[in-house]
Amino acid sequence: MPGRIFISFEGGEGSGKTLQAQTLHERLWAIDVQAKYVHEPGSTPLGTYLRDYLLRKPRLSREAELLLFEAARAELVISEIEPSLRAGFTVIADRFEASSIAYQGYGRNIELGVIQYLNAFATRGIYPELTFLLDVDPAEGLRRVGSPQLSLPLEPGDAVQPGRADVEGQRRFEDLPLSFHERVRDGYLNLARGDPDRWIVIDGTRTIADISNEVWRHVSKRLKLPENAGTIHIRSKS
Ligand code: TYD
């Protein structure tokens, strides 16, 4: 079966992109399209290590935080993404370079040019040709987030909203100011507006099956697959 396309899923907290990325992965395999699923940060020993580190260290400079995400990305590209694409696999990335633009750029206010430069270095110029943005109002997305995830720590001086801290005392997503998540969302929407050939914006409040079908419509077109190929295996939310 034809393959070899690089797809990423992006979105804010609680946007449902992981479920959609994994569903697409299963749906491709169901019709024998070789596909590789990767999740940032993670999916390599360094990525897993850095994920764990980011989870444990609540206070980091924004510069160091960006560099850790970029280090995880470089390792992922070199050890997984590039070889998979070369072997003819379709690669599905659950977050990729646009997460750094949205979170560290728009969210943390790091100059976008710096991030673009580091992204180009870390990715070796390998960018997704198709990106799904699952767009959800941050207030709704944050309401949906119920399980422990890697959280971005607060910057000193950020206003803390009442909320939970996890067992290590680390602030959770819920504690980050809503304005941070709104900047992230605006950042994503700006990116999408700037490159409509690559970005597909999907309303993340639609039903899971609806969104899966919309994703499939675009992917099957790019891969020149029949639109009705394969069956959908909707996983329960992880
Ligand atoms: P994760 O638990 O993987 O959440 P999600 O399911 O939303 O992907 O946590 C990843 C967190 O790291 C998420 O808050 C976004 C953030 N992040 C960045 O800030 N910059 C990046 O470059 C990446 C890849 C992730």
Coordinates of C-alpha atoms and ligand atoms in Angstrom, one line a residue:
M1 CA 0.0 0.0 0.0
P2 CA 1.2 3.5 -0.6
G3 CA 2.5 5.3 2.4
R4 CA 5.2 7.8 3.3
I5 CA 3.5 10.9 4.4
F6 CA 4.4 12.9 7.5
I7 CA 1.4 13.9 9.5
S8 CA 1.2 15.7 12.8
F9 CA -1.6 16.4 15.3
E10 CA -1.5 19.6 17.4
G11 CA -3.8 21.2 19.9
G12 CA -4.0 22.6 23.4
E13 CA -4.7 20.7 26.6
G14 CA -7.6 18.3 26.4
S15 CA -8.1 18.7 22.7
G16 CA -8.4 15.0 22.1
K17 CA -5.5 14.8 19.6
T18 CA -3.8 11.7 21.0
L19 CA -7.0 9.7 20.6
Q20 CA -7.3 10.9 17.0
A21 CA -3.6 10.3 16.2
Q22 CA -3.8 6.7 17.5
T23 CA -7.1 6.0 15.8
L24 CA -5.6 7.1 12.5
H25 CA -2.6 4.9 13.1
E26 CA -4.8 1.9 13.7
R27 CA -7.0 2.7 10.7
L28 CA -4.0 2.8 8.4
W29 CA -2.7 -0.5 9.7
A30 CA -6.1 -2.0 9.2
I31 CA -5.7 -1.5 5.5
D32 CA -2.0 -2.5 5.5
V33 CA -0.5 1.0 5.2
Q34 CA 2.6 0.9 7.2
A35 CA 2.5 3.7 9.8
K36 CA 4.6 4.8 12.8
Y37 CA 3.1 6.7 15.7
V38 CA 5.3 8.9 17.8
H39 CA 4.5 11.2 20.7
E40 CA 6.5 14.3 21.7
P41 CA 8.3 14.4 24.1
G42 CA 8.9 10.7 24.3
S43 CA 9.2 7.8 21.9
T44 CA 13.0 7.5 22.4
P45 CA 15.1 6.8 25.5
L46 CA 16.2 10.5 25.6
G47 CA 12.7 11.7 25.0
T48 CA 11.3 9.5 27.8
Y49 CA 14.1 10.7 30.1
L50 CA 13.4 14.4 29.3
R51 CA 9.7 13.9 29.6
D52 CA 10.3 12.5 33.1
Y53 CA 12.7 15.3 33.9
L54 CA 10.2 18.0 32.7
L55 CA 7.6 16.3 34.8
R56 CA 9.7 16.4 38.0
K57 CA 11.3 19.9 37.7
P58 CA 8.7 22.5 38.1
R59 CA 11.0 25.5 37.7
L60 CA 13.1 25.9 34.6
S61 CA 14.1 28.9 32.6
R62 CA 12.0 29.2 29.4
E63 CA 15.2 29.0 27.4
A64 CA 16.2 25.6 29.0
E65 CA 12.7 24.3 28.6
L66 CA 12.7 25.1 24.9
L67 CA 16.1 23.4 24.4
L68 CA 15.0 20.3 26.2
F69 CA 12.0 20.0 23.9
E70 CA 14.3 20.6 20.9
A71 CA 16.8 18.0 22.1
A72 CA 13.9 15.4 22.4
R73 CA 12.8 16.4 18.9
A74 CA 16.2 16.1 17.4
E75 CA 16.6 12.6 18.8
L76 CA 13.2 11.6 17.6
V77 CA 13.8 12.8 14.1
I78 CA 17.1 11.2 13.7
S79 CA 16.3 7.8 15.4
E80 CA 12.7 7.3 14.4
I81 CA 11.1 9.7 12.0
E82 CA 13.7 10.0 9.3
P83 CA 14.4 6.2 9.1
S84 CA 10.6 5.5 9.1
L85 CA 10.0 7.9 6.2
R86 CA 12.9 6.5 4.4
A87 CA 11.5 3.0 4.8
G88 CA 8.2 4.1 3.3
F89 CA 6.2 4.5 6.4
T90 CA 3.6 7.1 7.1
V91 CA 4.6 8.9 10.3
I92 CA 2.0 10.3 12.7
A93 CA 3.4 12.6 15.2
D94 CA 1.4 13.5 18.3
R95 CA 2.8 17.0 18.7
F96 CA 5.8 18.2 16.7
E97 CA 7.6 21.5 15.9
A98 CA 4.5 23.6 16.0
S99 CA 4.1 22.7 19.7
S100 CA 7.2 24.7 20.5
I101 CA 6.0 27.7 18.4
A102 CA 2.6 27.6 20.2
Y103 CA 3.8 26.9 23.7
Q104 CA 7.3 28.3 24.0
G105 CA 6.7 31.1 21.4
Y106 CA 3.2 32.3 21.9
G107 CA 2.8 30.9 25.4
R108 CA 6.2 31.7 26.9
N109 CA 6.9 34.7 24.7
I110 CA 10.2 33.5 23.3
E111 CA 11.0 35.2 20.0
L112 CA 9.5 33.1 17.2
G113 CA 12.6 33.4 15.0
V114 CA 14.7 31.7 17.6
I115 CA 12.3 28.8 17.8
Q116 CA 12.0 28.5 14.0
Y117 CA 15.8 28.4 13.8
L118 CA 16.0 25.7 16.5
N119 CA 13.2 23.8 14.9
A120 CA 14.9 23.8 11.6
F121 CA 18.1 22.5 13.3
A122 CA 16.3 19.8 15.3
T123 CA 14.1 18.5 12.5
R124 CA 16.8 18.6 9.8
G125 CA 14.2 20.4 7.8
I126 CA 11.8 17.5 8.0
Y127 CA 8.3 19.0 8.6
P128 CA 4.9 17.4 8.4
E129 CA 3.1 18.0 5.2
L130 CA -0.3 17.7 6.9
T131 CA -1.2 18.9 10.3
F132 CA -4.5 18.6 12.1
L133 CA -5.2 21.2 14.7
L134 CA -7.9 20.1 17.1
D135 CA -9.2 23.4 18.2
V136 CA -10.9 23.6 21.6
D137 CA -11.7 26.6 23.7
P138 CA -9.0 26.4 26.5
A139 CA -11.6 26.7 29.3
E140 CA -13.3 23.6 27.8
G141 CA -10.0 21.7 27.1
L142 CA -8.8 22.3 30.7
R143 CA -12.1 21.0 32.0
R144 CA -11.6 17.8 30.0
V145 CA -8.1 17.1 31.3
G146 CA -8.6 14.7 34.1
S147 CA -5.5 12.4 34.2
P148 CA -2.0 13.2 35.3
Q149 CA 0.1 14.6 32.4
L150 CA 3.3 16.4 31.9
S151 CA 2.6 19.9 33.0
L152 CA 4.3 23.1 32.1
P153 CA 5.4 24.8 35.3
L154 CA 4.5 28.3 36.1
E155 CA 6.9 31.2 35.5
P156 CA 7.9 33.1 38.6
G157 CA 5.4 35.9 38.9
D158 CA 2.6 34.2 37.0
A159 CA -0.7 34.5 38.7
V160 CA -1.8 31.2 40.3
Q161 CA -5.4 30.2 40.1
P162 CA -6.7 28.0 42.9
G163 CA -6.3 24.4 41.8
R164 CA -4.5 21.2 42.4
A165 CA -0.9 20.5 42.8
D166 CA 0.2 17.0 42.1
V167 CA 1.9 14.7 44.5
E168 CA 5.3 16.2 43.9
G169 CA 3.9 19.6 44.5
Q170 CA 4.0 20.5 40.8
R171 CA 1.4 22.7 39.4
R172 CA -0.9 21.1 36.9
F173 CA -2.2 22.5 33.6
E174 CA -5.3 23.6 35.5
D175 CA -3.1 26.0 37.5
L176 CA -1.6 27.8 34.5
P177 CA -3.3 31.0 33.8
L178 CA -6.1 30.7 31.2
S179 CA -4.4 33.6 29.3
F180 CA -1.4 31.3 28.7
H181 CA -3.7 28.7 27.0
E182 CA -5.4 31.4 25.1
R183 CA -2.1 32.6 23.7
V184 CA -1.3 29.0 22.8
R185 CA -4.6 28.6 20.9
D186 CA -4.1 31.9 19.1
G187 CA -0.6 30.8 18.1
Y188 CA -1.9 27.6 16.6
L189 CA -4.7 29.4 14.7
N190 CA -2.1 31.9 13.4
L191 CA 0.1 29.1 12.2
A192 CA -2.9 27.4 10.5
R193 CA -3.9 30.6 8.8
G194 CA -0.4 31.1 7.5
D195 CA -0.2 27.7 5.8
P196 CA -3.6 26.4 4.7
D197 CA -2.2 23.7 2.4
R198 CA -0.6 22.1 5.4
W199 CA -3.1 22.8 8.3
I200 CA -6.5 21.5 8.7
V201 CA -8.4 23.1 11.6
I202 CA -11.0 20.8 13.2
D203 CA -13.5 21.8 15.9
G204 CA -12.4 19.6 18.7
T205 CA -15.9 19.7 20.3
R206 CA -17.3 17.5 17.5
T207 CA -17.9 13.9 18.2
I208 CA -14.9 11.5 18.2
A209 CA -16.3 9.6 15.2
D210 CA -17.0 12.8 13.3
I211 CA -13.5 14.0 13.8
S212 CA -12.0 10.6 12.9
N213 CA -13.9 10.7 9.6
E214 CA -12.8 14.2 8.8
V215 CA -9.2 13.2 9.5
W216 CA -9.6 10.2 7.3
R217 CA -11.1 12.1 4.5
H218 CA -8.0 14.3 4.3
V219 CA -5.5 11.5 4.8
S220 CA -7.0 9.1 2.3
K221 CA -7.0 11.9 -0.2
R222 CA -3.3 12.6 0.3
L223 CA -2.5 8.9 0.2
K224 CA -4.9 8.4 -2.7
L225 CA -6.7 5.7 -0.7
P226 CA -10.4 4.9 -1.1
E227 CA -12.3 7.1 1.4
N228 CA -14.3 4.1 2.7
A229 CA -11.2 1.9 3.2
G230 CA -10.7 0.4 6.6
T231 CA -12.8 0.4 9.7
I232 CA -12.6 2.8 12.7
H233 CA -11.5 1.4 16.0
I234 CA -12.4 4.1 18.5
R235 CA -10.4 3.6 21.7
S236 CA -11.7 4.6 25.0
K237 CA -10.1 7.9 26.1
S238 CA -6.7 7.3 27.6
Ligands
TYD1 P1 1.6 15.5 27.3 O1 1.3 14.9 28.6 O2 2.2 14.8 26.3 O3 0.3 16.2 26.9 P2 -0.5 16.1 25.5 O4 -1.3 14.9 25.6 O5 -1.3 17.4 25.5 O6 0.5 16.1 24.4 O7 2.4 16.8 27.6 C1 3.1 17.5 26.7 C2 3.1 18.9 27.2 O8 4.3 19.5 26.8 C3 2.0 19.8 26.7 O9 1.6 20.6 27.8 C4 2.6 20.6 25.7 C5 4.0 20.7 26.1 N1 5.0 20.9 25.0 C6 5.6 22.1 24.8 O10 5.4 23.0 25.6 N2 6.5 22.3 23.8 C7 6.8 21.3 22.9 O11 7.6 21.5 22.0 C8 6.1 20.0 23.1 C9 6.4 18.9 22.1 C10 5.2 19.9 24.1

